[in-house]
C-alpha cells in the first residue's frame, strides 16, 4: 500500500527540511517519492503543517504508582477534558485506553514511562500494553536498591555494575536507566529526612554522587543510547538550584539527563525566600554540552503528584489537596502519591510556572531541552497544547503573567524574555531530539526509512487549538486519528534494549533472590507471553 | 472428562459457550461476580463487562474496599511483605485472621531474622487481639517465640488502638477500665513502637472494620513523626489485588463498578453482586472462580454462567458451567505475588489442557450478537 500526504509544509529538522512537499509511505515506512508511481491513498495537506509523530521522553502513564493514584482519587477525572466519545472504557477519566487516544489526538506516537521500579516492571508493561495507538517504553529505576549499593560499598569493579545494569534492563524490558533521589529512599528507611548529593546512606556509607557516577559510567559503557536519567535530590525545595548545579557539574563531560529541571529552579531570594534560579540553571546547561534536561512545566489546576521519590513525597504529604496520600516503602525504591492543586493566585505556584517557561526560553539549544510536564506532576499531558502556544507567543505569555501575583513575576526574568519558538524548534524539541536522545534512529524524522509515524496539523493562529487536535495522525503508515478523533483501535509495542552481559551475573542474582527473599529471580522478569498481545516488544540496538 | 455442562448435563464447549452468550445477550443487567482470576482473566472479564454493559465485582471486595476506603478517605503508609521481612525490627500485628490470609506469615515474618544492617536480629513482636483459638494452639504459638500479646477479644481492638495512638502522641486516654494492667502495658507498647527503627503494622481487613483500619493507619502515620513505621495490609485471596489493579487501569475504578452506562460508575453499595442478585436487579450472573471450587453464596435463581473448576459443587446446577484451570497450576498466568506485593508471572506447575478464564471468555465472546468495537 502506497500512501501520499500531499502539499503540506514539512517541518523535519533532523533532515534540515522546512518546505512544501509530499510525504510517501509504504508498508509502514517513509519512502522516497517513487518515480511515476501513483498512490493507493492520497491525503491533502495543503496549508497544513506536517511533522513526524511526537515523542514524549518523560510521562508517568503506567505502573503501580499511576494506578494507585487512580484508586486514591476516584473523584478525579484526570485528563478528561478532551476525552473521546463512545470508545471502550474511554469515559472513565484516565484509564489506560484513554491515555493512548488522548496522546494520539495531539500527534504523539511514542511515550516513555520513566519510573519503573524493577519489581513492578511486569505491572507497568501490562498497563502499557492496554494503552492503544502509541508505542511505549520504560526506564528502570536503580540507585536505591541494596544490590547496587552493596556493589558500590564493596568497591566491586565496574564490570560487575555494568552486568547488573544490563541484567536489569534485559529482565525488565526497559529502554534506559533512571535514578530517583539516589540513596534518598534507602536513607529514608533509616529515618533520614533530608538527603543531598554528597550525603551518604548511613548503613552502607554510599553517597548520592557515587551512585550517579557509577550508573552514569555503566550506562555509557554498555552503549545504552539514552544517558543516565537523573531525578536529583532535594526536589521542590527553596535552594534546590544548588543541587541541580552540583549534579550538572558532576556530569564531567559524559552524557547525563536531568529530569524535570523546573522543580530544581528555586533560590531563596525575595521576601518569601523563594525565587527563580532558572537563568543560572539555563546558563549552566548551555555551558555543559553533554547535559540534556527536560522541563517539567507546571500549569495551573488540580493534579496528582506521583513519584518514586518517597522522601520528597513523604515530606510533601501535608500539602496534599485533597488531604489524602499514599506512601510506599518498597523494595529498592519507595513511592508516593500526593494530590496537589497548582493555583495561579499562589505565589509559589506562579513562580514555578515562570521557572519552567524561563528554562524553555533561556536554554538556547532545542536539541538539549525536552518538552515535558512530568505528567501528571506539573500538569496532565493534556495541557501540552497550551504550553506549546505559550512558547510560540510572547504576547500570550504577557497575558498570562498579567494574571499572576506581581511579586511572583518579579522574582523571575520571564518578563524580559522575548524569544518565540519556531515550528522547527518545536519539531526539534518534540521529535528529532527525543529520537536522538533515546537512540530511536527510525523515529522523530520524515526521511526515507523512518517509521511512518506522521502528524498533520492545521496551521491555525490558535496554536493550542492546532496542537490539541491533529488533522491527521498516521501510525506506521496507517491513519489512526482524523480531526483529533481516533479512527482505529490498534496497539503498539514497548521499546527496549538488551545490552550484552557476562552471564555470571545471572547466577549471582539467582542466588541473591533466593537467599534474600526465598524466591526465584524470575519475579523480576517480564516474559513476552505474560503481556497478552502479539509482538509486545521491539529491540533497540545499543552502540556496542 | 467433560469440560462444559448445560443445565448440569455434559455439553460440547462450543454449545456451552453459545448458550452462555445467548444468556448474556438477553440480559438487561448482567453482573460478573466472583472474579477469582489471573490478570488475563480479569482483563478479559473487564472488556466483556464493557461490551455487554455488566457490573463487575470480586468475591473478596468487602475486605479489598475496606483497605481502599481508608486510603481514599485518609491516606496510608504501606510496605511490601519482602521489605517487612528484611527490615522490620518491630512488628505490630493487629487483630485476627492474619495467618488465615497469609499462611506463610509465621515463617516469613514471625520467625525470620532481619538481614538488613541497622535492624536488630531479635525482632520485637506484639500482637493485639489475635484470635484466641490460634493462641491457645500450643503447637502454633510454641513455634513462634517472644510474641507479646495484648488484648484477646477482637471487639477490644478499636478501643485498644485508639488508646495506644493517644499514648504514642503523649495524650491521656480513658480506657483503664478494660483491665487493671492495661494502662501500663499500653505505655510500654507505645514506648516500644516509638523506639522501633523500622516498624511494620500488619493486619487483615477481612476481619476488621474500616474505622479500625483507619485508626491503625493513623497510628502508623503518627509514629513517623519521629521514627520509621509502615503498614502491611494482607491481601485478600483469589488474586483480589491483581484484579483490583486490572480494574483500576482499565476502568479507573476498583471492582463494584457498573459498565452499563456510557461511563464506568463506581458504587460499592449499588454494584455489590450479592445485593444485585438478591434484590433481583441483576438478571444474569457470570460467576468466575478459577483458584478454587467455590460457588456463589447467594440463593437467588438468576441464570448463572459459571467459569469454575470441574469439581465445583453448586446448590443448583448453573445454566452453563465451563470448567477452568487454576493459574500457576494448569496454565501460566500473571497474579499478585504474596511475598513481593506486585504482579508476577507464574508458570504452570502441572500443565493441563484446562481452559483459562481468558480462554473461556473468548469462547463466549465469539458467540455474542454484537461485534466487538473497532475503536
mmCIF file with all atom_site columns, N, CA, C and O in Angstrom, chain A residues 1 12 35 173 287 313 356 389 393 397 436 458:
data_model
loop_
_atom_site.group_PDB
_atom_site.id
_atom_site.type_symbol
_atom_site.label_atom_id
_atom_site.label_alt_id
_atom_site.label_comp_id
_atom_site.label_asym_id
_atom_site.label_entity_id
_atom_site.label_seq_id
_atom_site.pdbx_PDB_ins_code
_atom_site.Cartn_x
_atom_site.Cartn_y
_atom_site.Cartn_z
_atom_site.occupancy
_atom_site.B_iso_or_equiv
_atom_site.pdbx_formal_charge
_atom_site.auth_seq_id
_atom_site.auth_comp_id
_atom_site.auth_asym_id
_atom_site.auth_atom_id
_atom_site.pdbx_PDB_model_num
ATOM 1  N N  . UNK A 1 1   ? 0.848  -1.207 0.000   1.00 0.00 ? 1   UNK A N  1
ATOM 2  C CA . UNK A 1 1   ? 0.000  0.000  0.000   1.00 0.00 ? 1   UNK A CA 1
ATOM 3  C C  . UNK A 1 1   ? 0.874  1.244  0.000   1.00 0.00 ? 1   UNK A C  1
ATOM 4  O O  . UNK A 1 1   ? 1.737  1.407  0.864   1.00 0.00 ? 1   UNK A O  1
ATOM 5  N N  . UNK A 1 12  ? 10.907 19.115 9.274   1.00 0.00 ? 12  UNK A N  1
ATOM 6  C CA . UNK A 1 12  ? 11.666 17.897 9.596   1.00 0.00 ? 12  UNK A CA 1
ATOM 7  C C  . UNK A 1 12  ? 13.101 18.271 9.922   1.00 0.00 ? 12  UNK A C  1
ATOM 8  O O  . UNK A 1 12  ? 14.010 18.095 9.108   1.00 0.00 ? 12  UNK A O  1
ATOM 9  N N  . UNK A 1 35  ? 9.299  7.266  -8.500  1.00 0.00 ? 35  UNK A N  1
ATOM 10 C CA . UNK A 1 35  ? 9.094  7.921  -9.791  1.00 0.00 ? 35  UNK A CA 1
ATOM 11 C C  . UNK A 1 35  ? 7.949  7.265  -10.553 1.00 0.00 ? 35  UNK A C  1
ATOM 12 O O  . UNK A 1 35  ? 7.896  6.047  -10.684 1.00 0.00 ? 35  UNK A O  1
ATOM 13 N N  . UNK A 1 173 ? 12.775 -5.354 30.558  1.00 0.00 ? 173 UNK A N  1
ATOM 14 C CA . UNK A 1 173 ? 12.443 -4.896 29.200  1.00 0.00 ? 173 UNK A CA 1
ATOM 15 C C  . UNK A 1 173 ? 12.357 -3.368 29.149  1.00 0.00 ? 173 UNK A C  1
ATOM 16 O O  . UNK A 1 173 ? 11.360 -2.784 28.733  1.00 0.00 ? 173 UNK A O  1
ATOM 17 N N  . UNK A 1 287 ? 26.250 25.744 29.030  1.00 0.00 ? 287 UNK A N  1
ATOM 18 C CA . UNK A 1 287 ? 27.702 25.540 29.037  1.00 0.00 ? 287 UNK A CA 1
ATOM 19 C C  . UNK A 1 287 ? 28.082 24.059 29.072  1.00 0.00 ? 287 UNK A C  1
ATOM 20 O O  . UNK A 1 287 ? 29.142 23.668 28.586  1.00 0.00 ? 287 UNK A O  1
ATOM 21 N N  . UNK A 1 313 ? 7.979  12.893 48.670  1.00 0.00 ? 313 UNK A N  1
ATOM 22 C CA . UNK A 1 313 ? 6.532  12.779 48.757  1.00 0.00 ? 313 UNK A CA 1
ATOM 23 C C  . UNK A 1 313 ? 6.074  12.698 50.217  1.00 0.00 ? 313 UNK A C  1
ATOM 24 O O  . UNK A 1 313 ? 5.033  13.245 50.584  1.00 0.00 ? 313 UNK A O  1
ATOM 25 N N  . UNK A 1 356 ? 9.579  27.259 34.734  1.00 0.00 ? 356 UNK A N  1
ATOM 26 C CA . UNK A 1 356 ? 9.516  26.333 33.601  1.00 0.00 ? 356 UNK A CA 1
ATOM 27 C C  . UNK A 1 356 ? 9.624  27.062 32.280  1.00 0.00 ? 356 UNK A C  1
ATOM 28 O O  . UNK A 1 356 ? 10.409 26.695 31.398  1.00 0.00 ? 356 UNK A O  1
ATOM 29 N N  . UNK A 1 389 ? 1.645  26.725 22.828  1.00 0.00 ? 389 UNK A N  1
ATOM 30 C CA . UNK A 1 389 ? 1.180  28.060 22.436  1.00 0.00 ? 389 UNK A CA 1
ATOM 31 C C  . UNK A 1 389 ? 1.941  29.147 23.198  1.00 0.00 ? 389 UNK A C  1
ATOM 32 O O  . UNK A 1 389 ? 2.327  30.170 22.619  1.00 0.00 ? 389 UNK A O  1
ATOM 33 N N  . UNK A 1 393 ? 4.499  32.329 21.653  1.00 0.00 ? 393 UNK A N  1
ATOM 34 C CA . UNK A 1 393 ? 3.948  33.685 21.664  1.00 0.00 ? 393 UNK A CA 1
ATOM 35 C C  . UNK A 1 393 ? 4.293  34.444 22.944  1.00 0.00 ? 393 UNK A C  1
ATOM 36 O O  . UNK A 1 393 ? 3.820  34.095 24.021  1.00 0.00 ? 393 UNK A O  1
ATOM 37 N N  . UNK A 1 397 ? 2.220  34.925 26.661  1.00 0.00 ? 397 UNK A N  1
ATOM 38 C CA . UNK A 1 397 ? 2.878  34.843 27.976  1.00 0.00 ? 397 UNK A CA 1
ATOM 39 C C  . UNK A 1 397 ? 2.601  36.106 28.789  1.00 0.00 ? 397 UNK A C  1
ATOM 40 O O  . UNK A 1 397 ? 2.361  36.041 29.998  1.00 0.00 ? 397 UNK A O  1
ATOM 41 N N  . UNK A 1 436 ? 16.789 11.129 18.991  1.00 0.00 ? 436 UNK A N  1
ATOM 42 C CA . UNK A 1 436 ? 18.242 11.003 19.132  1.00 0.00 ? 436 UNK A CA 1
ATOM 43 C C  . UNK A 1 436 ? 18.616 10.639 20.569  1.00 0.00 ? 436 UNK A C  1
ATOM 44 O O  . UNK A 1 436 ? 19.447 9.774  20.812  1.00 0.00 ? 436 UNK A O  1
ATOM 45 N N  . UNK A 1 458 ? -3.544 21.509 11.256  1.00 0.00 ? 458 UNK A N  1
ATOM 46 C CA . UNK A 1 458 ? -3.997 22.748 10.634  1.00 0.00 ? 458 UNK A CA 1
ATOM 47 C C  . UNK A 1 458 ? -3.073 23.866 11.106  1.00 0.00 ? 458 UNK A C  1
ATOM 48 O O  . UNK A 1 458 ? -2.717 23.917 12.287  1.00 0.00 ? 458 UNK A O  1
#
